[in-house]
Short mmCIF file of C-alpha atoms and ligand atoms in Angstrom, two decimals:
data_model
loop_
_atom_site.label_atom_id
_atom_site.label_comp_id
_atom_site.label_asym_id
_atom_site.label_seq_id
_atom_site.Cartn_x
_atom_site.Cartn_y
_atom_site.Cartn_z
CA MET A 1364 -15.95 -11.03 16.20
CA LYS A 1365 -17.96 -8.17 14.76
CA LYS A 1366 -17.75 -6.19 17.91
CA HIS A 1367 -14.00 -6.59 18.01
CA ILE A 1368 -13.48 -5.36 14.48
CA ILE A 1369 -15.75 -2.39 14.97
CA ASN A 1370 -14.10 -1.43 18.30
CA ASN A 1371 -10.65 -1.78 16.70
CA LEU A 1372 -11.73 0.47 13.81
CA HIS A 1373 -12.80 3.15 16.20
CA THR A 1374 -9.56 2.86 18.12
CA ILE A 1375 -7.65 3.30 14.89
CA GLN A 1376 -9.68 6.34 14.10
CA LYS A 1377 -8.85 7.84 17.45
CA ARG A 1378 -5.16 7.09 16.86
CA ILE A 1379 -5.35 8.85 13.55
CA GLN A 1380 -7.00 11.86 15.12
CA THR A 1381 -4.48 12.06 17.96
CA ALA A 1382 -1.55 11.86 15.53
CA CYS A 1383 -3.04 14.49 13.29
CA HIS A 1384 -3.71 16.77 16.15
CA LYS A 1385 -0.12 16.39 17.42
CA SER A 1386 1.26 17.30 14.00
CA ASN A 1387 -1.29 19.97 13.12
CA ARG A 1388 -2.86 17.98 10.28
CA ASN A 1389 -6.43 17.59 9.22
CA PRO A 1390 -7.56 14.00 9.86
CA GLU A 1391 -9.34 14.10 6.51
CA GLU A 1392 -5.95 14.11 4.79
CA VAL A 1393 -5.24 10.61 6.10
CA ARG A 1394 -7.05 7.63 4.64
CA LEU A 1395 -7.19 4.29 6.33
CA LEU A 1396 -6.50 1.33 4.06
CA LEU A 1397 -7.54 -2.04 5.42
CA ALA A 1398 -4.68 -4.47 4.85
CA THR A 1399 -6.79 -7.59 4.40
CA LYS A 1400 -4.38 -10.40 3.60
CA THR A 1401 -5.63 -13.68 5.27
CA VAL A 1402 -8.85 -11.92 6.24
CA SER A 1403 -12.01 -13.62 5.09
CA PRO A 1404 -14.65 -11.72 2.98
CA ASP A 1405 -17.20 -11.79 5.79
CA ARG A 1406 -14.87 -10.05 8.16
CA ILE A 1407 -13.78 -7.52 5.52
CA GLN A 1408 -17.52 -6.87 4.98
CA ILE A 1409 -17.93 -5.80 8.60
CA ALA A 1410 -15.40 -3.02 8.05
CA ILE A 1411 -16.93 -2.07 4.75
CA ASP A 1412 -20.39 -1.80 6.46
CA GLU A 1413 -18.81 0.56 8.98
CA GLY A 1414 -17.93 2.84 6.06
CA PHE A 1415 -14.32 1.84 5.44
CA SER A 1416 -13.95 0.99 1.82
CA LEU A 1417 -10.29 1.20 0.92
CA ILE A 1418 -8.82 -2.29 0.84
CA GLY A 1419 -5.30 -3.60 0.21
CA GLU A 1420 -4.48 -7.14 -0.88
CA ASN A 1421 -1.03 -8.67 -1.30
CA LYS A 1422 -1.44 -11.67 -3.44
CA VAL A 1423 -3.19 -11.92 -6.79
CA GLN A 1424 -4.57 -15.42 -6.13
CA GLU A 1425 -6.02 -14.39 -2.80
CA LEU A 1426 -7.47 -11.18 -4.31
CA LYS A 1427 -9.06 -13.19 -7.10
CA GLN A 1428 -10.70 -15.54 -4.58
CA LYS A 1429 -12.16 -12.80 -2.47
CA ALA A 1430 -12.85 -10.12 -5.04
CA SER A 1431 -16.15 -11.30 -6.40
CA THR A 1432 -17.56 -11.46 -2.84
CA ILE A 1433 -16.26 -8.12 -1.58
CA SER A 1434 -16.57 -6.28 -4.86
CA VAL A 1435 -20.38 -6.24 -4.42
CA ALA A 1436 -19.90 -3.32 -1.93
CA LYS A 1437 -17.65 -1.59 -4.52
CA PRO A 1438 -14.65 -0.95 -2.28
CA GLU A 1439 -11.59 0.83 -3.71
CA ILE A 1440 -9.06 -1.96 -4.13
CA HIS A 1441 -5.31 -1.35 -3.95
CA PHE A 1442 -2.71 -4.02 -4.67
CA ILE A 1443 0.09 -3.75 -2.11
CA GLY A 1444 2.12 -6.93 -2.46
CA HIS A 1445 4.96 -8.02 -4.68
CA LEU A 1446 3.59 -8.33 -8.21
CA GLN A 1447 4.89 -10.91 -10.62
CA THR A 1448 4.49 -9.91 -14.32
CA ASN A 1449 2.64 -13.08 -15.13
CA LYS A 1450 -0.19 -12.00 -12.85
CA ILE A 1451 -0.71 -8.59 -14.44
CA LYS A 1452 -3.75 -9.56 -16.47
CA GLU A 1453 -5.49 -10.96 -13.41
CA VAL A 1454 -4.65 -8.17 -11.03
CA LEU A 1455 -5.89 -5.57 -13.45
CA LYS A 1456 -9.37 -7.17 -13.38
CA TRP A 1457 -9.77 -6.15 -9.74
CA ALA A 1458 -7.27 -3.49 -8.57
CA HIS A 1459 -7.99 0.18 -8.98
CA CYS A 1460 -4.43 1.07 -7.98
CA ILE A 1461 -1.08 -0.79 -7.67
CA GLU A 1462 1.01 0.57 -4.77
CA SER A 1463 3.97 -1.77 -5.28
CA VAL A 1464 5.41 -0.86 -8.67
CA ASP A 1465 9.22 -1.08 -7.98
CA ARG A 1466 10.89 -1.82 -11.32
CA ILE A 1467 10.82 -0.71 -14.89
CA SER A 1468 10.13 -4.16 -16.32
CA LEU A 1469 6.92 -4.30 -14.29
CA ALA A 1470 5.88 -0.81 -15.33
CA GLN A 1471 6.65 -1.68 -18.99
CA LYS A 1472 4.47 -4.79 -18.87
CA LEU A 1473 1.65 -2.96 -17.00
CA HIS A 1474 1.79 -0.29 -19.73
CA ASN A 1475 1.70 -2.81 -22.56
CA ARG A 1476 -1.33 -4.54 -21.12
CA LEU A 1477 -3.18 -1.29 -20.37
CA ALA A 1478 -2.40 0.09 -23.84
CA LEU A 1479 -3.91 -2.96 -25.40
CA ASP A 1480 -7.09 -2.52 -23.37
CA ASN A 1481 -7.15 1.18 -23.86
CA LYS A 1482 -7.06 1.84 -20.12
CA THR A 1483 -5.15 3.76 -17.53
CA LEU A 1484 -4.10 2.88 -13.95
CA ASP A 1485 -3.20 4.72 -10.79
CA ILE A 1486 0.14 3.52 -9.43
CA PHE A 1487 2.44 4.18 -6.50
CA VAL A 1488 6.16 3.51 -6.59
CA GLN A 1489 7.31 1.32 -3.73
CA VAL A 1490 10.55 2.48 -2.12
CA ASN A 1491 12.71 0.32 0.14
CA THR A 1492 13.50 2.97 2.71
CA SER A 1493 14.78 0.66 5.38
CA GLY A 1494 17.45 -0.91 3.18
CA GLU A 1495 16.59 -4.39 4.43
CA LYS A 1496 17.38 -7.00 1.78
CA SER A 1497 14.14 -8.81 2.53
CA LYS A 1498 11.99 -5.90 1.52
CA PHE A 1499 10.90 -5.18 -1.99
CA GLY A 1500 10.94 -1.68 -3.48
CA VAL A 1501 13.38 0.52 -5.43
CA SER A 1502 16.30 1.90 -3.37
CA PRO A 1503 15.88 5.57 -2.39
CA GLU A 1504 18.86 6.51 -4.80
CA ASN A 1505 17.16 4.86 -7.77
CA ALA A 1506 13.68 6.16 -7.01
CA ILE A 1507 13.79 9.38 -9.03
CA PRO A 1508 15.37 7.79 -12.10
CA LEU A 1509 12.69 5.09 -12.01
CA LEU A 1510 9.89 7.63 -11.59
CA LYS A 1511 11.26 9.55 -14.63
CA GLU A 1512 11.29 6.40 -16.70
CA ILE A 1513 7.78 5.37 -15.60
CA SER A 1514 6.42 8.86 -16.36
CA GLN A 1515 6.93 8.19 -20.00
CA PHE A 1516 4.19 5.55 -19.93
CA GLU A 1517 0.99 7.46 -20.59
CA THR A 1518 -1.18 4.67 -19.26
CA LEU A 1519 0.28 4.94 -15.77
CA ASN A 1520 -0.72 7.77 -13.45
CA ILE A 1521 1.94 8.09 -10.78
CA LYS A 1522 -0.14 9.07 -7.74
CA GLY A 1523 2.18 8.37 -4.86
CA LEU A 1524 4.98 6.61 -3.12
CA MET A 1525 4.71 3.55 -0.80
CA THR A 1526 7.01 2.21 1.73
CA ILE A 1527 7.19 -0.27 4.63
CA GLY A 1528 9.10 1.24 7.48
CA LEU A 1529 11.80 -0.61 9.38
CA LEU A 1530 10.21 -3.07 11.68
CA SER A 1531 11.80 -1.89 14.87
CA THR A 1532 10.98 -0.61 18.28
CA LYS A 1533 13.48 2.18 17.83
CA SER A 1534 11.06 4.89 16.72
CA GLU A 1535 13.77 7.25 15.39
CA GLU A 1536 15.04 4.59 13.00
CA VAL A 1537 11.49 4.03 11.78
CA ARG A 1538 10.96 7.74 11.40
CA LYS A 1539 14.02 8.00 9.20
CA CYS A 1540 12.29 5.68 6.63
CA PHE A 1541 9.24 7.85 6.52
CA LYS A 1542 11.35 11.01 6.18
CA THR A 1543 13.14 9.51 3.30
CA LEU A 1544 9.94 8.88 1.44
CA LYS A 1545 8.79 12.40 2.13
CA THR A 1546 12.13 13.76 0.93
CA ILE A 1547 11.75 11.87 -2.36
CA GLN A 1548 8.26 13.32 -2.77
CA GLU A 1549 9.56 16.82 -2.23
CA GLN A 1550 12.49 16.42 -4.63
CA VAL A 1551 10.26 15.04 -7.39
CA ASN A 1552 7.62 17.75 -7.05
CA ALA A 1553 10.34 20.49 -6.85
CA SER A 1554 12.10 19.24 -9.96
CA ALA A 1555 8.96 19.50 -12.09
CA ILE A 1556 9.37 16.29 -14.08
CA PRO A 1557 6.71 16.40 -16.76
CA ASN A 1558 3.69 14.31 -16.01
CA ILE A 1559 4.51 13.69 -12.29
CA LYS A 1560 3.08 15.28 -9.26
CA ILE A 1561 3.29 12.99 -6.28
CA GLU A 1562 0.29 13.66 -4.02
CA GLU A 1563 0.13 10.55 -1.82
CA LEU A 1564 2.44 8.89 0.63
CA SER A 1565 1.31 5.41 1.67
CA MET A 1566 3.20 4.64 4.85
CA GLY A 1567 2.56 3.43 8.38
CA MET A 1568 0.97 0.19 9.71
CA SER A 1569 -0.44 -1.10 12.95
CA GLY A 1570 2.73 -0.39 14.96
CA ASP A 1571 4.01 2.82 13.49
CA LEU A 1572 1.04 4.76 12.06
CA GLU A 1573 1.57 7.71 14.39
CA ILE A 1574 5.13 8.28 13.22
CA ALA A 1575 4.03 7.98 9.61
CA ILE A 1576 1.21 10.52 10.06
CA GLU A 1577 3.61 12.93 11.77
CA GLU A 1578 5.91 12.55 8.71
CA GLY A 1579 3.14 13.15 6.14
CA ALA A 1580 1.37 9.91 5.39
CA THR A 1581 -1.85 10.25 3.40
CA ILE A 1582 -2.60 6.58 3.46
CA ILE A 1583 -1.91 4.31 6.30
CA ARG A 1584 -2.27 0.53 5.83
CA VAL A 1585 -3.52 -1.33 8.84
CA GLY A 1586 -4.16 -5.04 9.30
CA THR A 1587 -3.37 -6.68 12.61
CA ALA A 1588 -4.69 -3.77 14.82
CA ILE A 1589 -8.10 -4.20 13.09
CA PHE A 1590 -8.42 -7.88 12.26
CA GLY A 1591 -6.05 -9.45 14.74
CA GLU A 1592 -2.91 -11.51 14.35
CA ARG A 1593 -2.30 -13.40 11.11
CA GLU A 1594 -1.47 -17.07 10.74
CA TYR A 1595 1.44 -16.53 8.48
CA PRO A 1596 4.52 -14.44 9.14
CA ASP A 1597 4.79 -11.36 6.98
CA THR A 1598 7.89 -12.72 5.22
CA TYR A 1599 5.48 -14.91 3.40
CA TYR A 1600 4.00 -11.86 1.78
CA TRP A 1601 6.86 -9.60 1.70
CA ASN A 1602 9.56 -11.90 0.30
CA GLU A 1603 8.62 -14.87 -1.81
CA GLN A 1604 12.17 -16.23 -1.87
CA LYS A 1605 11.71 -17.14 1.76
CA THR A 1606 9.58 -20.18 2.31
CA ILE A 1607 7.98 -20.79 5.59
CA ILE A 1608 6.94 -23.81 7.58
C1 LIG B 2403 0.32 -6.65 5.99
C2 LIG B 2403 0.71 -5.31 5.48
C3 LIG B 2403 0.30 -4.13 6.13
C4 LIG B 2403 -0.35 -4.11 7.47
O1 LIG B 2403 0.43 -4.61 8.53
P1 LIG B 2403 -0.11 -4.60 9.98
O2 LIG B 2403 1.19 -4.63 10.82
O3 LIG B 2403 -0.88 -5.88 10.15
O4 LIG B 2403 -0.94 -3.45 10.26
C5 LIG B 2403 0.68 -2.94 5.52
N1 LIG B 2403 1.32 -2.88 4.36
C6 LIG B 2403 1.67 -4.05 3.72
C7 LIG B 2403 2.39 -3.97 2.42
C8 LIG B 2403 1.35 -5.22 4.22
O5 LIG B 2403 1.71 -6.35 3.58
#
């Protein structure tokens, strides 16, 4: 088990390097986030011990269960799943960044809680670039208006944008999603909205990380290619309206 995870991590590093080389980017510009949903703390620890300390969890309950074990190693924890407002207090205990802010009501409630506690938080805005109904995220058309609204909350530092690309074998369709995210970043940064400078693009997963890196990803989120297949289908994490089994 340990050997597998370590080998897989090295394979991903090579994939990152190759993709960076191809697109004339410095591999240091691309961080690997371990997407650790369903992965047990002992397996996460193996990756942390190898020096990979950026972790993403999708569910607050699961994060809470694992956090006290994995937090000993002081990883940087990002929340990357759909966040319900009634879980805000709990998620703020553990997450250093929330990558899945996709609506003003959520931003408002995060702000209220942070203001009470006299804290600030790094966030990303999640954009639904594939247009699939099953995906969370603000639509590309509404992304800039949402970013402007969120920028008024002084407790929230808008660091980046996040997207899940179309799950497809048609790489040009997947690429379009990543290009859309990059375009929003460029438009926002060119329009000089006060308090916003988008530095990060979190995009690309096990199957499409090369395309994402070519299109400007600064964080890729990888689960399966490191830890193996998961027991639950991703719809369980990506769309809570769908029940499985
Ligand atoms: C699970 C997940 C990933 C990683 O997906 P893999 O295909 O296993 O690499 C990335 N981002 C989000 C939001 C996820 O839920």
